[in-house]
Coordinates of C-alpha atoms in Angstrom, one line a residue:
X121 CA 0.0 0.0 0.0
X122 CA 1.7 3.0 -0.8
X123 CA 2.8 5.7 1.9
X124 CA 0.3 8.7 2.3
X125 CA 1.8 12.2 3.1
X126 CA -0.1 14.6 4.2
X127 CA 0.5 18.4 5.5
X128 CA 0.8 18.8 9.1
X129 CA -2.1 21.3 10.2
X130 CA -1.8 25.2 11.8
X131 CA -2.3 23.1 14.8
X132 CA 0.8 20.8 15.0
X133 CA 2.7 23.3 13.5
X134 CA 2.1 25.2 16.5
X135 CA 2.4 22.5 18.8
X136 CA 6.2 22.3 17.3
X137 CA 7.1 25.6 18.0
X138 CA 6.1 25.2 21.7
X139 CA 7.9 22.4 21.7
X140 CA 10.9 24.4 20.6
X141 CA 10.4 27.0 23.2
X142 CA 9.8 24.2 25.7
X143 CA 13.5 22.8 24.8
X144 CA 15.1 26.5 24.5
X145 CA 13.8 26.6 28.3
X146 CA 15.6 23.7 29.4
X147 CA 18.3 24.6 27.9
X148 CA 18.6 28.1 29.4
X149 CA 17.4 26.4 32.8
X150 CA 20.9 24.3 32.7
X151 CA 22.9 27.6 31.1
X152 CA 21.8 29.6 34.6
X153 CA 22.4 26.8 36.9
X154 CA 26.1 27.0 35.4
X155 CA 25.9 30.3 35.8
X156 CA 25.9 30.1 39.5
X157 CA 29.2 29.4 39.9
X158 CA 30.8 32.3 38.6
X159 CA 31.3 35.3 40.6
X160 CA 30.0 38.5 39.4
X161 CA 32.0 40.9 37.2
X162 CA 34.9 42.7 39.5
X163 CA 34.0 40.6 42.5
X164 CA 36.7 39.3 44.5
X165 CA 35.9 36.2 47.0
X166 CA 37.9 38.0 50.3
X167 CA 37.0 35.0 52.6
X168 CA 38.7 31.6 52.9
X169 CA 36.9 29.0 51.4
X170 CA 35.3 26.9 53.8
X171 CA 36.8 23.1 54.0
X172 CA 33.6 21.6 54.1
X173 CA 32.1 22.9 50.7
X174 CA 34.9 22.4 47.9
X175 CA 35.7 25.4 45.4
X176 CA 33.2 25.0 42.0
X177 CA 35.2 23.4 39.4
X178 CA 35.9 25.8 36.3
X179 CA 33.2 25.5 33.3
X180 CA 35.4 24.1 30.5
X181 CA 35.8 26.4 27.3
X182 CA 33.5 23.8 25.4
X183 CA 31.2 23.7 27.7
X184 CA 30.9 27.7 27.6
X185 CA 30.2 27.9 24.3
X186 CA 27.6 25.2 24.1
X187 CA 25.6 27.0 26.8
X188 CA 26.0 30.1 24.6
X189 CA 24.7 28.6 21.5
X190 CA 21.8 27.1 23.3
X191 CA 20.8 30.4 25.1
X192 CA 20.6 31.7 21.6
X193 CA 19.5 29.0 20.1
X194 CA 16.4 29.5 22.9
X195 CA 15.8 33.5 22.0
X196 CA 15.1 32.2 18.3
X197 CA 12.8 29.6 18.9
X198 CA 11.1 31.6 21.0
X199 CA 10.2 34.3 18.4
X200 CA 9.0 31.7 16.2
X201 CA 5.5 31.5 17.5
X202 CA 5.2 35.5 17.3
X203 CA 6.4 34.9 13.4
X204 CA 3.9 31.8 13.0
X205 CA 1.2 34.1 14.1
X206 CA 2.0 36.6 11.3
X207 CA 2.1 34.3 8.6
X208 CA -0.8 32.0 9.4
X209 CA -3.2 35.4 10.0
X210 CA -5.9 35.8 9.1
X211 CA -7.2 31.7 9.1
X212 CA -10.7 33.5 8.8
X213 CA -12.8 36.5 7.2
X214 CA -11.7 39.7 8.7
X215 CA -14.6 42.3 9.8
X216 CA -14.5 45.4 9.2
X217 CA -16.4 47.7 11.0
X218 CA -17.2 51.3 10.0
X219 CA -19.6 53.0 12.5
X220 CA -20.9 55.2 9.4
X221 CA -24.1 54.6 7.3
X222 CA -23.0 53.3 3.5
X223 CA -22.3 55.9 1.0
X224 CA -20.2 57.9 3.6
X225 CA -16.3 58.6 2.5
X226 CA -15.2 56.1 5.5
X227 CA -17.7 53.4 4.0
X228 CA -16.4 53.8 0.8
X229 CA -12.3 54.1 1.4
X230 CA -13.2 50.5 3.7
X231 CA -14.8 49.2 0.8
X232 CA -12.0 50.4 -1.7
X233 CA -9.2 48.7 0.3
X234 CA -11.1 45.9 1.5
X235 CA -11.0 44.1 -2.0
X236 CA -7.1 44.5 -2.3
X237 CA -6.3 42.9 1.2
X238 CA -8.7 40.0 0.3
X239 CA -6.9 39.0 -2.4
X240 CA -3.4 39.6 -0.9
X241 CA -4.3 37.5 2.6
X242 CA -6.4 35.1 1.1
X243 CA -9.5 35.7 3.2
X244 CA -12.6 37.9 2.7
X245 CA -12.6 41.5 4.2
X246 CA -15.9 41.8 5.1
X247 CA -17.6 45.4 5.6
X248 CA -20.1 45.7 8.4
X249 CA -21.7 49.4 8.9
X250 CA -22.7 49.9 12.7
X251 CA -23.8 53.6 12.1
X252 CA -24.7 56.2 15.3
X253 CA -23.3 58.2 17.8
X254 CA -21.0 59.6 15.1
X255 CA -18.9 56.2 14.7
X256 CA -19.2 55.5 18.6
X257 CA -21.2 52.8 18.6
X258 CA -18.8 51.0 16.0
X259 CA -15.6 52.2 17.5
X260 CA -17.2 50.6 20.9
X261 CA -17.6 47.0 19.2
X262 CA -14.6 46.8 17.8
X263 CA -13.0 47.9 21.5
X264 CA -14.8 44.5 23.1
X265 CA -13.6 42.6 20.1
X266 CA -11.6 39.7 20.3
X267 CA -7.3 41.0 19.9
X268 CA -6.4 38.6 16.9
X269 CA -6.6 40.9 13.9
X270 CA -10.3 39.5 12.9
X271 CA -12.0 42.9 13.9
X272 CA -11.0 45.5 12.6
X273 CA -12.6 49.8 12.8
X274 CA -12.0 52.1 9.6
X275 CA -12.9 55.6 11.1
X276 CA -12.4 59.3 10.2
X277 CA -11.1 62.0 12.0
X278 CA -14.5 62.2 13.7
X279 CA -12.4 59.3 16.3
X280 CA -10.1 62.1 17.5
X281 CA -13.2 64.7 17.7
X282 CA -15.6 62.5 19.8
X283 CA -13.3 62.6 23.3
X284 CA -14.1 66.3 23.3
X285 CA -18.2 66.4 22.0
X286 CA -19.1 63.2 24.4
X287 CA -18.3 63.9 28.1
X288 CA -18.4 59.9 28.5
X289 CA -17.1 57.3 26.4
X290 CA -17.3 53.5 26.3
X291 CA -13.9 53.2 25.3
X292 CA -10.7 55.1 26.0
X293 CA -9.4 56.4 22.3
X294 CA -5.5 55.1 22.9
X295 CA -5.7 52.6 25.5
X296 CA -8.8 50.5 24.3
X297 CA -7.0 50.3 20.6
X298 CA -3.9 49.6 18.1
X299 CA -3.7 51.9 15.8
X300 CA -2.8 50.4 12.8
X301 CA -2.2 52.9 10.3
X302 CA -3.9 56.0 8.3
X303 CA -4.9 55.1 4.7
X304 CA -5.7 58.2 3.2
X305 CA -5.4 62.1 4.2
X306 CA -8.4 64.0 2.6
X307 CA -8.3 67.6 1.6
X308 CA -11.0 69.8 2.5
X309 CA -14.4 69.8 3.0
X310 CA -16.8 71.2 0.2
X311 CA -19.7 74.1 1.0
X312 CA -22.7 72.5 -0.8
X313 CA -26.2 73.4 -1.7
X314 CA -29.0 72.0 -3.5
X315 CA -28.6 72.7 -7.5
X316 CA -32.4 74.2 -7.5
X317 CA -31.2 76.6 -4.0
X318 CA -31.6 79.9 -5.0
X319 CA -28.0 80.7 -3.0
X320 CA -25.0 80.9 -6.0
X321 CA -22.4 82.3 -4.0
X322 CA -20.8 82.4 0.2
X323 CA -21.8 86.0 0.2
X324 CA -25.3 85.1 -0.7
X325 CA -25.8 82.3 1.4
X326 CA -24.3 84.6 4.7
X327 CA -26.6 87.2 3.8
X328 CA -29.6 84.9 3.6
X329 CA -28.5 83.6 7.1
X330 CA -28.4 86.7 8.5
X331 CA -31.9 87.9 7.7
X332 CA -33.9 88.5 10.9
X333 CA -36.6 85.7 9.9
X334 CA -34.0 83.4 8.0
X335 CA -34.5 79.7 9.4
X336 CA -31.4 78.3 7.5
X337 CA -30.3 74.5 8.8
X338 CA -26.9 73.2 7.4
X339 CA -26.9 69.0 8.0
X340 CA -23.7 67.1 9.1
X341 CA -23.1 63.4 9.4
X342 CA -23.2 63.4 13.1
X343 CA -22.9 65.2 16.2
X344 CA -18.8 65.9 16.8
X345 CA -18.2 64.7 12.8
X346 CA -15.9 67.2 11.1
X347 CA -18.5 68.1 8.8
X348 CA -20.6 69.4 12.0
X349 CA -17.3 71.3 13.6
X350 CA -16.6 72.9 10.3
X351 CA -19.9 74.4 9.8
X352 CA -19.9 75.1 13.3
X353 CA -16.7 76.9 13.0
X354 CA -18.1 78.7 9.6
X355 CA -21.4 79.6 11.8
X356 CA -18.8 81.4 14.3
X357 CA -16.6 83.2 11.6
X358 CA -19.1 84.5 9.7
X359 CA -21.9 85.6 12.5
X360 CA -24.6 83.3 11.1
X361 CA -27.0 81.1 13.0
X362 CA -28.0 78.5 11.0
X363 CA -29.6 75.3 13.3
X364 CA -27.7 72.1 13.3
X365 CA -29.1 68.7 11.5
X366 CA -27.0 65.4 12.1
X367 CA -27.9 62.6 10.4
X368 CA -26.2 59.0 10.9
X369 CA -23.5 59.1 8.4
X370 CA -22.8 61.4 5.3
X371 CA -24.7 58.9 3.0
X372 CA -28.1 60.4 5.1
X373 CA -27.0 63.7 5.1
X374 CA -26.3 63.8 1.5
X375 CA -29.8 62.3 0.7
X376 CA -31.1 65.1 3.3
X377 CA -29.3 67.8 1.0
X378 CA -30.2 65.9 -2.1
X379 CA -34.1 65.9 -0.6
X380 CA -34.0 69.6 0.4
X381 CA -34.2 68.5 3.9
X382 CA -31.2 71.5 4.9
X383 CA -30.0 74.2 3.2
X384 CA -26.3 73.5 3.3
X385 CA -24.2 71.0 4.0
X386 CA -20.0 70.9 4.7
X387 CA -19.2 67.2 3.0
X388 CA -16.2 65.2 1.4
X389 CA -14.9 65.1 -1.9
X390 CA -15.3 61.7 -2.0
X391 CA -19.3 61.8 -0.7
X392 CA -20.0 64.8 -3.3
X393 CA -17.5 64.3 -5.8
X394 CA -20.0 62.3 -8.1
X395 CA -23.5 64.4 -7.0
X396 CA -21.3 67.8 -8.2
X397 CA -20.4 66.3 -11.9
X398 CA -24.0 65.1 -12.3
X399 CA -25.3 68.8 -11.4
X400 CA -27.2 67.4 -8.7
X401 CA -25.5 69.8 -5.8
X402 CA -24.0 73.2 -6.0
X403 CA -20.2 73.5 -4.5
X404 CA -20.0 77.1 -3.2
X405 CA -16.0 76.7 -1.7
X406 CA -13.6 74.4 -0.8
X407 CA -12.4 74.6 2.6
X408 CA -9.2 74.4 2.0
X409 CA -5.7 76.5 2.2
X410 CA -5.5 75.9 -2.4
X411 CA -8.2 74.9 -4.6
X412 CA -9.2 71.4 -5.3
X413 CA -7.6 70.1 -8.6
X414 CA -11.0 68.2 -9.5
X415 CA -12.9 71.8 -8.9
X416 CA -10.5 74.4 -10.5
X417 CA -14.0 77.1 -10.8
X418 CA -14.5 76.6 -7.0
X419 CA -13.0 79.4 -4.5
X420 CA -11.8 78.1 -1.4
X421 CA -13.5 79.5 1.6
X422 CA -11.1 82.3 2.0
X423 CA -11.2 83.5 -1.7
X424 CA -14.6 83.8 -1.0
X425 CA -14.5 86.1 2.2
X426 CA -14.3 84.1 5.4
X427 CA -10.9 82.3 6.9
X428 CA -10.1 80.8 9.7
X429 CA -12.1 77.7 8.5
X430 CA -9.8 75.2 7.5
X431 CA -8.7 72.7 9.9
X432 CA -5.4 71.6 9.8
X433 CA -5.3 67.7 9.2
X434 CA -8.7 67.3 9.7
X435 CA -9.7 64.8 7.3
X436 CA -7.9 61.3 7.8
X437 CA -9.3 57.6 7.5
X438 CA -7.1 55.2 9.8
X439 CA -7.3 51.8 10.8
X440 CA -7.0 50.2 14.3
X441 CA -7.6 46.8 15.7
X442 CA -8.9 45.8 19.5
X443 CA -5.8 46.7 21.9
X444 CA -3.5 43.7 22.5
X445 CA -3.7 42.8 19.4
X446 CA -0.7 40.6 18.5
X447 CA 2.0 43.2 16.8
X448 CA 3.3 41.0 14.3
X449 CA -0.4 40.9 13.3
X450 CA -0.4 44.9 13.4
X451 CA 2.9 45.1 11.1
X452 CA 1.8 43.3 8.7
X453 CA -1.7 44.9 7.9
X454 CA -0.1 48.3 7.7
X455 CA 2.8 46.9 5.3
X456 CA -0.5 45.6 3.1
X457 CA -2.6 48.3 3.7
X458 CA 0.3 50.7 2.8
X459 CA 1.3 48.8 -0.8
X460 CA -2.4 48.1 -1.7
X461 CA -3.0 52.0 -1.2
X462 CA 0.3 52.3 -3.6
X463 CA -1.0 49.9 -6.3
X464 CA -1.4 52.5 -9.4
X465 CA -5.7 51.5 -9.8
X466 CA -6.3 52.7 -6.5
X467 CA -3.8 55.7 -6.0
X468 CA -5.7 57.0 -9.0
X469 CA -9.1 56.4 -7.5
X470 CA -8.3 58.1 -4.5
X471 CA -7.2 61.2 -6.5
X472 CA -9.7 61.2 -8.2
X473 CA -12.0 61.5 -4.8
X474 CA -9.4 64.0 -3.1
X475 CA -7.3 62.0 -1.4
X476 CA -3.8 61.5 -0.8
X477 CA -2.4 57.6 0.3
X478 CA -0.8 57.5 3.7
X479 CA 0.0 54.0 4.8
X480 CA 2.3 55.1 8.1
X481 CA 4.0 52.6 10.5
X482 CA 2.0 52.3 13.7
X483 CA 4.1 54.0 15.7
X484 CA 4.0 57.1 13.6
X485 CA 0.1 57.0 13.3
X486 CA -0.5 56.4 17.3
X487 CA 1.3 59.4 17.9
X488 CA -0.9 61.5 15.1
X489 CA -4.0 60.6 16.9
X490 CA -2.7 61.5 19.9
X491 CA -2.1 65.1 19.1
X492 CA -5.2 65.1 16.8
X493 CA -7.5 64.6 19.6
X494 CA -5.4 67.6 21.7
X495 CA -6.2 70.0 18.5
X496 CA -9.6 69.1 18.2
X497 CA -10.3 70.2 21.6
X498 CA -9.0 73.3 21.4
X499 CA -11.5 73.6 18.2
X500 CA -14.5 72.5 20.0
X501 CA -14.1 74.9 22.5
X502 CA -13.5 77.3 19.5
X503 CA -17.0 76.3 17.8
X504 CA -18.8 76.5 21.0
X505 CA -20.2 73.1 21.1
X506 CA -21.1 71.6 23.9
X507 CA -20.2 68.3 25.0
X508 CA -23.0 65.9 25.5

C-alpha cells in the first residue's frame, strides 16, 4: 500500500514551535544553573573558602560555548511563534467595522481597500456598517472585540473629535486600541447646496442667514463629525446662525441635501464628488488652504470672504484593531494596507476622490492621533459646542 503524506495542520505546527520553546527553556534552565558558579564581574571572594564545601570546578571552554549557543538558540525559537502568528493570519474573514451609514467617504475608502487585502491575505474583508453616535457605537464594538486581527474599525477624523463632544465614552481612544495605520489624508471639505437653491455664492448664502426671519439648517453626518465642527466653525466666523441637523453618516445627510431637507451641508470630496459632476449639488467653496484640482472654478473659503475655517489635518481615515492585538499581526496589515494603497488602480481612485495615500507605521500613526484629539479640543471649544 503506498505511503500517504499529508501536510501537518496550523495546529501541529504550532504544537512544534512550543515544543521548541519548551526545549530553548531547558536549555537556558541548565545555562543559569552553570551560571551560579561564577562570581559576578569585578568581585573578588575575600573569605577563605570553607573546608567543608569544595571550590566550583571551572566550566570548560566547550562547555561555555555550548551554553552560549543554546541560550541563543532558545531567543530564536522563541520568536518563532510570534512569526507563526504573522504568517498564518488571518485563518478567517476579517470584519471590518465602519460605525458610518454606506455611501459615507469612511464606508467607501473601507470598501476600496477591503478588495485588495482580500486577495493579498487570502480571506474575505468583510464590511459591516454599525452607524450612530458619530462612529461611537462601531468604535465601541470593535473595542470589546476579540485582539487577533479579525476585527478590525476604519474611522475618520471624527475618532479624535468624539473625546471632546461626548463627556463619557465607552472606550478610551488610545488605551482601548492599536492603531494600525492611516490610509488616506483628505483635503477639504466642500460648501454644498441644493442645484435648485436659489443661494449661487458664500456672500449670498451669509446674507440669507443673517436675515432677521432666515431659518437656514446646514446637516452634518453626526454630532462631533468634522463636517458638524466645520460648519460650526463657519457659523462662528461668519456671524450666522443656521440650526444644526445630524444625520447618521454622510450617505443620510447627503440624501437630506439631495431631498431639500437643509440648506447646506460641509461634506467630502469623495461623498460629493459624483453628485457635483452630475449637477445634482451646487459646491460654493472648498475649505481648503489651495483649490481642489477636480474643482478648478471653485474658491476656497477664504477666496470667497471668510478664513479661519480650514482645519489643519482634519480629514484622515485610519485603521485600528482591539488593543493587544498581536503586533506582528499589526505590522503586517499596515505593510498591506500601505502597498495596496500604492498599487497604481487605487492611487488613482483616491485622486480622483481628493485624497492623498498614507499607509504610516503604527508608531507614527498612534502618535498622530494622539495630538489630533489635543487640537480638536481646542477647536470644540472654538465652535462652542457643547459636550454631551
Amino acid at each position: 500500500m503506498p505511503a500517504v503524506h499529508t501536510t501537518p495542520s496550523r495546529l501541529a505546527k504550532r504544537w512544534k514551535r512550543w515544543d521548541q520553546v519548551l526545549h530553548a527553556a531547558a536549555w537556558c534552565g541548565r545555562l543559569r544553573r552553570n551560571l551560579r558558579c561564577w562570581p559576578r564581574s569585578g568581585q573578588v571572594r575575600h573569605a577563605a573558602p570553607r573546608r567543608d564545601m569544595p571550590h566550583p570546578a571551572p566550566i570548560p571552554r566547550a562547555a561555555q560555548f555550548r551554553n552560549v549557543v543554546c541560550l541563543l538558540a532558545g531567543a530564536m525559537a522563541a520568536a518563532l511563534p510570534l512569526a507563526g502568528v504573522a504568517q498564518d493570519y488571518p485563518i478567517r474573514p476579517v470584519r471590518v467595522i465602519v460605525g458610518f451609514s454606506p455611501g459615507g467617504a469612511p464606508d467607501l475608502i473601507a470598501r476600496q481597500i477591503a478588495e485588495p487585502l482580500s486577495a493579498r491575505l487570502g480571506q474575505t474583508f468583510v464590511v459591516d456598517n454599525r452607524a450612530g453616535a458619530n462612529g461611537v457605537i462601531g468604535a465601541d464594538i470593535v473595542s470589546r472585540a476579540n485582539p487577533d486581527g479579525h476585527t478590525l474599525l476604519v474611522t475618520s477624523a471624527s475618532f479624535a473629535i468624539n473625546p471632546s463632544i461626548y463627556r463619557k465614552l465607552p472606550y478610551d481612544p488610545v488605551q482601548s486600541f492599536a492603531a494600525v495605520t492611516n490610509i488616506a489624508l483628505g483635503g477639504g471639505l466642500i460648501l454644498c447646496v441644493n442645484a435648485s437653491s436659489p443661494i449661487h455664492s458664500v456672500k449670498e448664502l451669509i446674507a440669507a442667514a443673517r436675515k432677521p426671519a432666515a431659518a437656514l439648517t446646514y446637516g452634518s453626518a453626526g454630532i462631533g463629525n468634522s463636517t458638524h465642527l466645520t460648519a460650526a466653525l463657519f457659523n462662528a466666523r461668519a456671524g450666522t446662525h443656521m440650526s444644526h441637523v445630524p444625520y447618521k453618516g454622510a450617505g443620510q445627510a447627503i440624501a437630506a441635501l439631495l431631498g431639500a431637507e437643509v440648506n447646506v451641508l460641509f461634506t467630502s470630496t469623495t461623498s460629493s464628488m459624483q453628485y457635483i459632476k452630475a449637477g445634482r449639488l451646487r459646491a460654493l467653496a472648498y475649505n481648503h488652504s489651495e483649490r481642489l484640482d477636480a474643482l478648478p472654478d471653485v474658491p476656497t473659503m477664504a477666496e470667497a470672504g471668510v478664513s479661519g475655517t480650514v482645519i489643519e489635518g482634519g480629514s484622515w481615515y485610519g485603521v485600528f484593531a482591539p488593543a493587544h492585538t498581536p503586533g506582528a499581526i499589526v505590522v503586517r496589515l499596515q505593510r498591506e494596507i500601505a502597498r495596496a494603497a500604492r498599487e497604481p488602480a487605487l492611487r488613482e481612485r483616491f485622486a480622483s476622490l481628493g485624497l492623498t495615500p498614507d499607509g504610516r507605521a503604527p508608531e507614527a500613526f498612534k502618535a498622530f492621533v494622539e495630538r489630533a484629539i489635543a487640537r480638536f479640543r481646542e477647536l470644540v471649544k472654538l465652535a462652542q459646542i457643547e459636550p454631551h
